[in-house]
């Protein structure tokens, strides 16, 4: 039996990196997957390929997680087509860095709107459906810098710290409805987002990873699958670090 057999799952930010890896892993484990991204038609071929490869339903949903109306329509579509929503993975996020003294209001607003307000928006809307069905699982993407902090990432680390706090609060509030809420805090993962910091900084970071390598999107996706599965049925309110023994 596959770990996520016939579970109905929504994964945001699914066009690349951790999100795309999670879509593939969920499909491999038998889930019915709704994959979200903002740009229309951007993941149509990805969804089609994964559907065929694993003989399950993988469907693209195009909307901005910050848009409450669009998010509600998408959850209603999932309920109409599949009857329920078992898992929400709040993966959509952005990373832009600036040193203290160089941070603009526009930068703060941009990052908070996606990384914090978008997660709150999706959590509220999905939770209503899960409360109705008396079951569900929400998995948020925090970050090692949201727990440990990192120079040059005041805004980004603050948003990911907020995600960790939201996770713990939502877990307490929703447990009585049979809904589990957990977060994964990745370390330095080999994605386009992380590669944007430049090769010199990447080499410097490698010296601080005890396992001697960057993590892969699949390393994170495997933990997300575990948290979404019944193997994690008694786990809620946890922030699970997946960082190869990294020191920030």
JSON list of N, CA, C and O in Angstrom, two decimals, residues 67 87 107 138 202-203 222:
[
{"chain": "A", "resi": 67, "resn": "UNK", "atom": "N", "xyz": [-4.08, 35.81, -3.11]},
{"chain": "A", "resi": 67, "resn": "UNK", "atom": "CA", "xyz": [-5.41, 36.21, -3.59]},
{"chain": "A", "resi": 67, "resn": "UNK", "atom": "C", "xyz": [-6.48, 35.34, -2.92]},
{"chain": "A", "resi": 67, "resn": "UNK", "atom": "O", "xyz": [-6.68, 34.19, -3.27]},
{"chain": "A", "resi": 87, "resn": "UNK", "atom": "N", "xyz": [-4.63, 17.02, 2.40]},
{"chain": "A", "resi": 87, "resn": "UNK", "atom": "CA", "xyz": [-3.31, 17.58, 2.70]},
{"chain": "A", "resi": 87, "resn": "UNK", "atom": "C", "xyz": [-3.12, 18.91, 1.97]},
{"chain": "A", "resi": 87, "resn": "UNK", "atom": "O", "xyz": [-3.41, 19.01, 0.77]},
{"chain": "A", "resi": 107, "resn": "UNK", "atom": "N", "xyz": [10.33, 45.97, -0.16]},
{"chain": "A", "resi": 107, "resn": "UNK", "atom": "CA", "xyz": [10.89, 44.63, -0.01]},
{"chain": "A", "resi": 107, "resn": "UNK", "atom": "C", "xyz": [10.19, 43.88, 1.13]},
{"chain": "A", "resi": 107, "resn": "UNK", "atom": "O", "xyz": [9.82, 42.70, 0.97]},
{"chain": "A", "resi": 138, "resn": "UNK", "atom": "N", "xyz": [-1.80, 19.85, 7.40]},
{"chain": "A", "resi": 138, "resn": "UNK", "atom": "CA", "xyz": [-1.20, 21.04, 6.79]},
{"chain": "A", "resi": 138, "resn": "UNK", "atom": "C", "xyz": [0.29, 21.00, 7.07]},
{"chain": "A", "resi": 138, "resn": "UNK", "atom": "O", "xyz": [0.72, 20.82, 8.21]},
{"chain": "A", "resi": 202, "resn": "UNK", "atom": "N", "xyz": [28.04, 29.71, -1.94]},
{"chain": "A", "resi": 202, "resn": "UNK", "atom": "CA", "xyz": [27.66, 28.30, -1.82]},
{"chain": "A", "resi": 202, "resn": "UNK", "atom": "C", "xyz": [28.85, 27.48, -1.30]},
{"chain": "A", "resi": 202, "resn": "UNK", "atom": "O", "xyz": [28.69, 26.65, -0.39]},
{"chain": "A", "resi": 203, "resn": "UNK", "atom": "N", "xyz": [30.05, 27.72, -1.84]},
{"chain": "A", "resi": 203, "resn": "UNK", "atom": "CA", "xyz": [31.24, 27.01, -1.39]},
{"chain": "A", "resi": 203, "resn": "UNK", "atom": "C", "xyz": [31.51, 27.27, 0.08]},
{"chain": "A", "resi": 203, "resn": "UNK", "atom": "O", "xyz": [31.89, 26.36, 0.84]},
{"chain": "A", "resi": 222, "resn": "UNK", "atom": "N", "xyz": [10.75, 13.97, 0.69]},
{"chain": "A", "resi": 222, "resn": "UNK", "atom": "CA", "xyz": [10.56, 12.72, 1.44]},
{"chain": "A", "resi": 222, "resn": "UNK", "atom": "C", "xyz": [10.01, 12.99, 2.84]},
{"chain": "A", "resi": 222, "resn": "UNK", "atom": "O", "xyz": [9.16, 12.24, 3.33]}
]
